[in-house]
Amino acid sequence: MAPSYVLAIDQGTTSSRAILFDKEGQIKAASQQEFPQYYPQPGWAEHDPEEILQSVVDCAEGVLKKAGATKADIASIGITNQRETTVAWDKNTGVPLYKAIVWLDLRTADTVQLLAKGRGGKDRFRKKTGLPISTYFSAVKMKWMLDNVPEIKKAADEQRCCFGTIESWLIYRLTGGKDGGVHITDVSNASRNMLMNINSCTWDESVCKDIGIPLDALATIKSNSEVYGHVKGFACLDGVPVAGALGDQHAALLGQGCLQVGTSKNTYGTGCFMLLNTGLDAVQSKNGLLTTIGYKLGKEEHVTYALEGSIACAGRVVQWLRDNMAIISGSSEVETFAAQVEDTGGLTLVPAFSGLFAPYWREDARAVAVGMTLFTKKEHLCRAALESTAFQTVDVMKAMQQDTGLSLGGMRVDGGMTMNNLLMQMQSDFLGVDVLRSKMPEATALGAALAAGLSVGFYSKKEDVSAMIEKAGGHEAFKPKFNPAARKQVYMRWKDAVDRSFELDKFDPQKKVEEKPIVMKKPKFRTVASIKPEQKGINLQLKVVKLPAVVEGESYHDVVCGDVSGIVTLHLTPQQFLPCEVGSYVRVQNARTRMHNGHIRVVVDKWGKVAQADKPEEPFEVNLSADISAVEYELAS
């Protein structure tokens, strides 16, 4: 009997899901499981790779049970995953060497600054990789691990360290782990490492060398649709081919049917990610977007490229309201409270909890709530939280228009937050375009299923995705209600608040403050020959030529000193007079000239200083033939 389903595994930032799709691309059954989040320090975010694997296996067992199916009913497995989250494991044992560093983790901020010191700054590798240097991407997480985790550095030195993103880790373990598991990654996830050449789709050796990532620790890059291996060691799926893998946003681009140049989609999850199909062109952004892979559906197929705008915090803001602030008890309440007020009462929330991603790329930004008054209440904050997601999407859309020159039409949307009708209407109002919500609720998982199904002949061609979407009900449209003036006014409010979020990382309590050594400003010395009457602020480096005959008493002492340009008489008080010898060096700072019977004397008042000096690097001989103090000036009457 022929298999009836493709199993899509959607491994996200906060939960894992397993979904069965039938021949017509419709959902038969689904299973979901959350897994723990770890925040060991402010700005740090970690996952346990073993817990992620277990959640995936549990979901797979659960969905088969729900559908009354067995592994014999599964044609293939497609994986879609949270991108950039980085795992390091020992290829000899198959055991993780450290917790996975999550894509929105900020611990690598110093690593970013270090890498950006090279020529080109943060865009140092952009021409090759399509990406700016950011805490977001896997390469900086790998470098941080190598620099800060001795076990990983030792494993890398001994050529037993494997680096990978989540799909790479899952495929390795599902296909046998230490017992023959394959260490591969797909081209879309590889494009998010900041190590892959965006044009050749291979690891760029020069970039790897510059960052310090060993090539032998990296996975082999494959297309998004081919058989990578077969499940081994997991009874419920044993022998089933793992035949497709895409990063979650690339899978959504495919699952939304964005197959033509100029079509775009926006996925609203923990973060928010807009992708625009640019076809065969790897468009280099000049407006803060990322040049990335769309998909490559087969070994011999061409690559479809995309421009991407990545937003760190969207659904994460709602989780913050629920888990950190206890303002809501469930995510659905945010719409209920937000709908109870007509506007935010002037409040604007910039959710830069992990800095700001596209189009700003500001790791130094921190979340701010601007415009609160005693009138502000939780309903206003809930509405401002939803607005923040919509405003960030406007930022990205404007950047896409500037990069491509295209007047983008309706925007296709998917993801958990799209169930929020108020947010979808806000999004349409702020963008001024139709927002098209797919009635296929699992566009990301559908993209993974389509890739896996194509590679084993379960599905015939990628264009079938359009019929799958229509069969699921097509799209529901939200149309803009704002006039241009109102749209401009609210966006100005947002931009003002964004500016206020910059450079706030300096106040992080965990941030190490480097004590900069106090550098004394080196005085600028003038030559003796340049001394004139009525001068102030004179700095001199001199050699003692002649001491006074009498060096006791309360009268001034005249000390003759000089440099290569001539000699001059210092007129010093007993307190200023130094017990020095002829031939020693003195330094005079902030002195002035005084006229004595028409002749120049250099005096040092309470604002100045005269001190013994070390022998200069270049000792000099005094020019005794030019005595500045011997010159007689005509005094004014």
XYZ file of C-alpha atoms in Angstrom:
637
model
C 0.000 0.000 0.000
C 1.376 3.417 -0.987
C 2.130 5.937 1.772
C -0.661 8.406 2.490
C 1.172 11.274 4.175
C 4.239 13.436 4.446
C 5.327 14.239 7.991
C 6.374 17.855 8.533
C 8.389 18.655 11.648
C 8.197 22.360 12.552
C 10.795 23.017 15.226
C 10.242 26.546 16.534
C 11.716 28.819 19.182
C 9.283 27.903 21.956
C 7.636 24.688 20.757
C 7.935 21.766 18.356
C 5.139 20.492 16.114
C 4.533 17.486 13.918
C 1.920 17.707 11.173
C 0.700 15.120 8.688
C -0.178 16.392 5.184
C -2.114 14.287 2.685
C -1.724 14.056 -1.103
C -3.706 17.273 -1.589
C -1.587 19.203 0.873
C -4.258 19.268 3.557
C -3.702 18.678 7.264
C -4.690 15.258 8.578
C -3.456 15.673 12.166
C -1.102 17.781 14.260
C 0.696 17.556 17.587
C 2.521 20.287 19.501
C 4.767 20.426 22.561
C 6.489 23.347 24.271
C 9.991 22.923 25.664
C 11.963 24.824 28.354
C 13.624 28.174 27.755
C 16.799 29.096 29.615
C 17.896 32.674 30.393
C 21.084 32.337 32.494
C 21.971 36.038 32.261
C 20.304 39.215 30.979
C 20.353 39.078 27.175
C 21.253 35.369 27.068
C 18.875 32.721 25.691
C 19.570 28.984 25.522
C 17.879 25.706 24.604
C 18.809 22.154 25.532
C 19.398 20.260 22.233
C 18.383 16.959 23.831
C 15.091 18.460 25.021
C 14.414 19.768 21.518
C 15.066 16.311 20.034
C 12.789 14.653 22.592
C 9.988 17.151 21.930
C 10.221 16.378 18.194
C 10.080 12.611 18.758
C 7.163 12.990 21.185
C 5.252 15.098 18.652
C 5.910 12.567 15.883
C 4.604 9.731 18.048
C 1.614 11.861 19.056
C 0.571 12.823 15.536
C 0.784 9.224 14.296
C -1.398 8.138 17.180
C -3.949 10.903 16.451
C -4.172 9.898 12.787
C -4.167 6.173 13.493
C -1.143 5.895 11.206
C 2.193 4.093 11.314
C 5.579 4.715 9.794
C 4.465 2.690 6.760
C 2.000 5.499 5.970
C 4.770 8.123 5.823
C 6.361 8.815 2.434
C 9.029 11.132 3.806
C 9.892 13.638 6.524
C 10.420 17.361 5.955
C 11.969 19.578 8.630
C 11.569 23.312 9.083
C 13.231 25.047 11.974
C 14.109 28.145 13.967
C 17.145 29.494 12.150
C 20.545 30.658 13.429
C 20.158 28.865 16.796
C 23.479 27.046 17.056
C 24.446 23.661 18.477
C 27.917 22.176 19.033
C 28.291 18.440 19.588
C 30.980 15.752 19.745
C 30.912 13.566 16.644
C 32.480 10.661 18.572
C 29.763 10.564 21.234
C 26.888 12.416 19.543
C 26.449 14.426 22.746
C 26.044 18.234 22.822
C 29.069 20.095 24.171
C 27.034 23.081 25.354
C 23.466 24.322 25.364
C 22.209 25.707 22.037
C 22.632 29.488 21.750
C 19.309 30.889 20.503
C 19.076 33.228 17.522
C 18.008 36.224 19.629
C 20.788 35.796 22.224
C 22.924 38.921 22.799
C 26.036 37.509 24.501
C 28.031 37.890 21.286
C 27.812 41.702 21.199
C 31.528 42.041 22.007
C 32.358 39.423 19.353
C 30.433 41.494 16.821
C 32.368 44.619 17.761
C 35.644 42.732 17.445
C 34.802 41.381 13.974
C 33.479 44.759 12.820
C 36.847 46.421 13.511
C 38.136 45.069 10.207
C 37.876 46.905 6.924
C 34.240 47.428 5.960
C 32.873 47.517 9.514
C 29.654 45.567 10.020
C 29.341 45.098 6.249
C 32.766 43.456 6.088
C 31.355 40.133 4.841
C 28.085 41.357 3.286
C 29.225 41.200 -0.346
C 30.112 37.506 0.034
C 27.475 36.316 2.507
C 24.643 38.813 1.982
C 24.622 39.505 5.721
C 25.931 42.193 8.092
C 27.917 41.195 11.159
C 25.311 40.758 13.891
C 24.600 38.817 17.066
C 21.788 37.224 15.033
C 23.871 34.893 12.880
C 25.419 31.520 13.673
C 29.063 32.350 12.895
C 29.407 34.753 15.826
C 27.799 32.187 18.140
C 30.312 29.563 16.949
C 33.187 31.981 17.534
C 31.909 32.803 21.012
C 31.761 29.084 21.839
C 35.291 28.516 20.580
C 36.562 31.484 22.585
C 34.647 30.821 25.807
C 33.868 27.106 26.143
C 37.079 25.082 26.659
C 35.375 21.756 25.805
C 34.362 23.083 22.402
C 37.795 24.575 21.686
C 39.440 21.256 22.619
C 36.986 19.290 20.457
C 37.629 21.620 17.514
C 41.402 21.267 17.918
C 40.956 17.478 17.889
C 38.636 17.641 14.833
C 35.685 16.084 16.635
C 33.522 19.213 16.983
C 30.381 19.460 14.844
C 28.596 22.782 14.488
C 25.078 23.014 13.143
C 21.767 24.788 13.267
C 18.697 22.950 14.576
C 17.793 21.068 11.373
C 21.395 19.859 11.165
C 21.276 18.579 14.762
C 17.904 16.858 14.245
C 18.911 15.198 10.971
C 22.179 14.006 12.522
C 20.405 12.388 15.472
C 17.402 11.073 13.531
C 19.677 9.313 11.011
C 21.744 7.536 13.660
C 23.799 10.103 15.553
C 27.228 8.689 16.407
C 26.227 5.471 14.613
C 26.317 6.765 11.053
C 24.231 9.921 11.376
C 24.734 12.431 8.547
C 26.118 15.900 9.287
C 24.383 18.055 6.684
C 22.592 21.372 6.407
C 20.310 22.742 3.736
C 21.180 25.742 1.602
C 18.608 28.047 3.228
C 19.840 27.430 6.769
C 23.453 27.569 5.587
C 22.806 31.039 4.192
C 22.087 32.203 7.759
C 25.450 31.176 9.196
C 27.266 34.235 7.783
C 29.815 31.761 6.398
C 28.265 30.707 3.076
C 29.076 32.475 -0.173
C 25.653 33.632 -1.334
C 26.553 33.205 -5.016
C 28.325 29.819 -5.036
C 26.279 28.340 -2.146
C 29.439 26.852 -0.621
C 31.301 27.683 2.572
C 33.522 30.674 1.909
C 37.011 29.677 3.061
C 38.267 33.253 3.456
C 35.300 34.269 5.624
C 35.653 31.131 7.763
C 39.350 31.901 8.203
C 38.766 35.547 9.101
C 36.205 34.630 11.754
C 38.144 31.589 12.952
C 35.668 28.800 12.218
C 37.253 25.447 11.213
C 35.799 24.125 7.966
C 35.918 20.536 9.186
C 33.387 21.414 11.913
C 30.772 22.581 9.402
C 28.026 20.490 7.817
C 27.851 19.524 4.132
C 25.481 21.868 2.275
C 22.570 20.193 0.451
C 19.521 21.393 -1.470
C 16.163 21.826 0.256
C 14.636 18.813 -1.452
C 16.576 15.537 -1.584
C 16.921 12.390 0.521
C 19.549 13.085 3.184
C 19.280 9.758 4.977
C 16.814 7.427 6.728
C 15.622 7.408 10.323
C 17.611 5.041 12.514
C 17.119 4.299 16.181
C 13.601 5.728 16.626
C 11.084 2.916 16.358
C 8.049 4.972 15.371
C 9.835 6.328 12.266
C 12.605 3.798 11.613
C 13.534 3.627 7.923
C 11.499 6.665 6.809
C 13.528 8.967 4.511
C 14.398 12.448 5.753
C 13.963 14.222 2.447
C 13.493 17.949 2.903
C 14.733 20.791 5.096
C 14.239 24.556 5.044
C 14.620 27.359 7.554
C 11.184 28.347 8.805
C 10.916 31.572 6.822
C 12.034 29.966 3.573
C 9.508 27.184 4.122
C 6.783 29.799 4.633
C 7.780 31.550 1.380
C 7.208 28.245 -0.409
C 4.116 27.322 1.604
C 2.521 30.691 0.836
C 2.997 30.087 -2.871
C 5.411 33.012 -3.369
C 6.917 31.495 -6.514
C 6.991 34.601 -8.704
C 9.459 37.487 -8.528
C 8.002 40.317 -6.453
C 5.693 38.169 -4.303
C 6.189 38.481 -0.561
C 5.067 36.937 2.693
C 5.315 37.901 6.347
C 5.353 35.309 9.116
C 4.326 36.431 12.603
C 5.783 34.174 15.277
C 8.203 34.765 18.130
C 9.865 37.154 15.719
C 8.481 38.528 12.487
C 10.046 37.813 9.110
C 9.197 39.249 5.715
C 10.656 37.655 2.575
C 10.427 38.948 -0.990
C 11.106 36.608 -3.924
C 13.860 38.135 -6.128
C 14.174 35.138 -8.482
C 17.639 34.339 -9.833
C 19.052 37.662 -8.553
C 20.887 37.813 -5.224
C 19.974 41.470 -4.661
C 22.452 43.304 -2.409
C 20.463 45.487 -0.035
C 21.426 49.097 0.603
C 18.684 49.619 3.170
C 19.365 47.200 5.989
C 17.800 44.036 4.548
C 19.402 40.615 4.164
C 20.275 38.894 0.906
C 19.282 35.301 1.441
C 18.273 32.040 -0.205
C 14.610 31.522 -0.983
C 14.820 27.823 -1.804
C 16.506 25.238 -4.012
C 14.158 22.332 -4.677
C 16.545 19.623 -5.864
C 20.243 18.954 -6.470
C 20.130 20.165 -10.081
C 17.560 22.923 -9.622
C 18.476 26.598 -9.722
C 18.495 28.722 -6.578
C 15.658 31.159 -5.967
C 16.862 34.157 -3.950
C 15.041 36.503 -1.597
C 15.381 39.742 0.335
C 14.528 39.440 3.999
C 13.631 41.767 6.815
C 14.046 40.099 10.198
C 12.333 41.420 13.330
C 13.478 40.002 16.662
C 10.411 40.527 18.853
C 6.804 40.126 17.715
C 5.008 37.290 19.515
C 7.805 37.511 22.072
C 6.278 40.834 23.214
C 2.983 39.109 23.979
C 4.871 36.414 25.911
C 6.610 39.196 27.856
C 3.243 40.715 28.785
C 2.085 37.280 29.961
C 5.163 35.731 31.589
C 7.203 38.697 32.809
C 4.628 41.384 33.500
C 1.570 39.185 34.319
C -0.624 41.746 32.540
C -2.424 38.948 30.666
C -2.909 35.310 31.636
C -3.131 33.994 28.080
C -1.885 35.190 24.689
C -5.420 35.601 23.311
C -6.195 38.211 25.981
C -3.908 40.763 24.358
C -6.459 41.358 21.582
C -9.339 41.503 24.068
C -7.666 44.202 26.160
C -6.295 46.116 23.155
C -9.736 46.315 21.570
C -11.150 48.026 24.673
C -9.384 51.310 23.829
C -9.499 53.272 20.582
C -5.787 54.078 20.597
C -2.704 53.781 22.813
C -3.249 57.097 24.554
C 0.026 58.361 23.097
C 2.036 55.340 24.266
C 4.570 53.796 21.864
C 6.393 50.570 22.740
C 9.664 49.748 20.981
C 10.325 46.063 21.851
C 14.116 46.125 21.476
C 14.561 43.424 24.132
C 17.236 41.836 21.929
C 18.308 45.006 20.176
C 16.739 45.970 16.861
C 17.149 43.859 13.727
C 16.182 44.997 10.214
C 16.488 47.606 8.968
C 18.401 49.193 11.892
C 20.784 46.449 13.093
C 21.368 48.130 16.466
C 22.608 45.750 19.161
C 22.842 48.778 21.458
C 19.071 49.411 21.371
C 16.888 48.442 24.330
C 13.131 48.347 24.792
C 11.454 51.639 25.625
C 7.881 52.699 26.372
C 7.454 56.314 25.317
C 4.585 58.674 26.054
C 3.042 57.193 29.204
C 0.904 59.348 31.469
C -1.216 58.677 34.549
C -3.987 57.910 32.041
C -2.052 54.900 30.691
C -3.448 51.488 31.663
C -2.885 47.874 30.677
C -5.265 48.108 27.730
C -3.100 50.837 26.214
C 0.040 48.750 26.755
C -1.565 45.725 25.070
C -2.541 47.849 22.092
C 0.955 49.385 21.916
C 2.433 45.861 21.943
C 0.390 44.913 18.866
C 1.207 48.217 17.176
C 4.935 47.578 17.674
C 4.773 44.472 15.489
C 2.867 46.312 12.769
C 5.230 49.314 12.850
C 8.330 47.115 12.557
C 6.795 45.487 9.488
C 6.286 48.945 7.950
C 10.011 49.645 8.469
C 10.879 46.473 6.555
C 8.359 47.070 3.753
C 9.721 50.580 3.149
C 13.263 49.183 2.930
C 12.128 46.558 0.401
C 10.509 49.196 -1.774
C 13.698 51.263 -1.722
C 15.892 48.264 -2.594
C 13.764 46.941 -5.440
C 11.860 49.946 -6.736
C 8.764 47.757 -6.725
C 5.381 48.975 -5.557
C 4.534 45.945 -3.463
C 0.918 44.847 -3.585
C -0.988 42.746 -1.075
C 1.111 41.056 1.589
C 0.523 37.368 2.389
C 0.735 36.575 6.074
C 0.867 33.490 8.253
C 1.922 32.422 11.740
C 0.290 32.315 15.145
C -0.173 36.070 15.568
C -2.216 36.323 12.365
C -5.169 34.883 14.304
C -5.321 38.324 15.937
C -7.825 40.234 13.795
C -7.005 43.586 15.423
C -3.317 43.193 14.574
C -4.111 42.274 10.975
C -6.291 45.381 10.581
C -3.588 47.546 12.169
C -1.076 46.066 9.743
C -3.210 46.922 6.734
C -3.868 50.438 8.065
C -0.185 51.162 8.722
C 1.029 49.680 5.405
C -1.740 51.019 3.213
C -2.051 47.679 1.363
C -4.265 44.595 1.582
C -3.109 42.017 4.125
C -3.947 38.508 2.927
C -4.255 35.961 5.728
C -3.904 32.394 4.579
C -6.650 30.054 5.691
C -4.012 27.359 5.546
C -2.840 27.880 9.147
C 0.412 25.950 8.718
C 2.078 27.557 5.696
C 5.563 26.979 7.160
C 4.960 23.285 7.738
C 3.341 23.002 4.289
C 6.534 24.333 2.700
C 8.597 21.655 4.471
C 6.093 18.956 3.491
C 6.130 20.099 -0.144
C 9.953 19.968 -0.301
C 10.048 16.490 1.264
C 7.183 15.226 -0.897
C 8.752 16.481 -4.133
C 12.009 14.627 -3.479
C 10.287 11.214 -3.228
C 7.603 11.773 -5.856
C 4.735 12.133 -3.376
C 4.044 15.562 -4.889
C 4.672 16.264 -8.566
C 5.595 19.974 -8.846
C 5.999 23.026 -6.653
C 3.257 24.910 -8.488
C 0.738 22.535 -6.871
C 1.059 24.641 -3.733
C -1.420 27.164 -5.176
C -4.129 24.490 -5.444
C -3.325 23.313 -1.912
C -3.803 26.851 -0.543
C -7.076 27.295 -2.439
C -8.404 23.957 -1.228
C -7.674 25.085 2.338
C -9.805 28.194 1.738
C -7.467 30.652 0.045
C -6.840 34.006 1.744
C -8.897 36.378 3.861
C -8.280 40.052 3.046
C -7.905 42.955 5.502
C -8.161 46.310 3.722
C -6.660 49.635 4.866
C -8.951 52.173 6.558
C -6.429 54.938 7.337
C -6.022 57.951 5.075
C -2.436 58.898 4.097
C -2.239 61.753 6.624
C -3.240 59.533 9.553
C -0.802 56.842 8.386
C 2.050 59.360 8.246
C 1.223 60.764 11.685
C 1.324 57.425 13.528
C 4.520 56.401 11.741
C 6.247 59.625 12.836
C 5.342 58.735 16.417
C 6.963 55.317 15.956
C 10.173 56.687 14.405
C 10.582 59.167 17.235
C 10.336 56.367 19.792
C 12.812 54.174 17.880
C 15.432 56.924 18.029
C 15.037 56.993 21.804
C 15.885 53.284 22.093
C 19.440 53.612 20.753
C 22.636 53.409 22.857
C 20.865 52.165 25.984
C 23.027 49.058 26.306
C 25.589 51.142 28.187
C 23.258 51.018 31.191
C 23.001 47.206 31.272
C 23.933 46.157 34.832
C 25.846 43.115 33.556
C 27.837 45.061 31.005
C 31.501 45.229 31.853
C 32.751 48.797 32.011
C 36.305 48.978 30.810
C 38.437 51.289 32.895
C 40.323 53.317 30.362
C 43.773 54.399 31.490
C 44.108 58.137 32.017
C 46.312 59.444 29.269
C 48.107 62.643 30.213
C 48.053 65.140 27.460
C 51.581 65.787 26.304
C 52.325 69.510 26.453
C 53.405 71.275 23.312
C 56.810 72.832 23.991
C 57.869 76.094 22.387
C 61.489 77.036 21.652
C 63.359 79.633 23.689
C 63.887 81.740 20.557
C 60.130 82.123 20.133
C 59.636 83.784 23.534
C 58.335 87.372 23.342
C 57.241 89.973 25.893
C 53.778 89.660 27.436
C 53.257 85.983 26.644
C 51.245 83.495 28.698
C 50.798 79.724 28.733
C 54.418 79.013 27.873
C 55.641 75.383 28.003
C 59.409 74.807 27.839
C 61.750 71.832 28.034
C 65.140 73.218 29.092
C 68.649 72.291 30.172
C 70.220 74.096 33.151
C 73.175 76.262 32.090
C 73.953 78.459 35.139
C 72.819 78.511 38.748
C 72.676 81.690 40.867
C 75.593 82.449 43.138
C 73.283 82.626 46.140
C 70.550 80.033 46.551
C 69.301 80.915 50.011
C 66.973 83.551 51.357
C 63.565 84.837 50.314
C 64.620 86.734 47.199
C 63.995 85.489 43.663
C 66.623 83.197 42.175
C 67.675 83.586 38.557
C 68.453 80.285 36.818
C 69.778 80.397 33.254
C 68.450 77.569 31.103
C 68.258 76.916 27.408
C 67.588 74.675 24.408
C 68.964 74.381 20.888
C 67.567 77.804 19.968
C 68.995 79.886 22.812
C 69.037 80.638 26.539
C 66.653 82.465 28.879
C 66.581 83.384 32.573
C 63.974 81.750 34.821
C 62.941 84.049 37.681
C 61.913 81.606 40.456
C 60.724 81.980 44.021
C 62.556 80.046 46.727
C 59.649 77.579 46.781
C 59.982 77.023 43.031
C 63.745 76.787 42.935
C 64.942 73.281 42.337
C 68.021 71.662 43.857
C 69.435 70.847 40.451
C 72.786 70.735 38.787
C 74.152 72.334 35.653
C 73.430 69.974 32.782
C 70.204 68.575 34.264
C 66.833 69.025 32.575
C 63.758 70.904 33.788
C 60.205 71.218 32.485
C 58.294 74.504 32.740
C 54.534 74.484 32.205
C 52.007 77.303 31.931
C 54.601 80.032 32.561
C 54.581 83.659 31.413
C 57.058 86.427 30.660
C 57.743 89.400 32.924
C 59.779 92.444 31.886
C 62.620 93.484 34.234
C 64.341 96.732 33.245
C 63.506 96.022 29.576
C 64.688 92.409 29.696
C 62.639 89.200 29.520
C 62.360 86.948 32.521
C 60.270 83.758 32.597
C 58.177 83.499 35.762
C 55.863 80.782 37.062
C 52.812 81.921 39.040
C 50.402 79.746 41.052
C 48.798 78.375 37.875
C 52.092 77.118 36.474
C 54.641 74.492 37.381
C 58.384 73.901 37.196
C 59.754 70.398 37.777
C 62.807 68.259 37.216
C 62.580 66.282 33.976
C 63.998 62.994 32.763
C 66.639 63.046 30.120
C 64.768 63.352 26.797
C 64.872 60.595 24.175
C 66.930 62.956 22.024
C 69.318 64.928 24.349
C 70.294 68.347 23.056
C 73.093 70.879 23.399
C 72.193 74.425 24.422
C 72.827 77.290 22.009
C 74.726 79.742 24.306
C 75.113 82.394 21.613
C 71.473 83.524 21.657
C 70.530 84.971 25.061
C 66.879 86.007 24.902
C 67.096 87.657 28.323
C 69.982 89.860 27.115
C 67.807 91.536 24.505
C 66.736 94.980 25.635
C 63.186 95.924 24.712
C 61.931 99.481 24.651
C 59.335 99.785 27.387
C 56.061 101.570 26.806
C 55.886 104.892 28.710
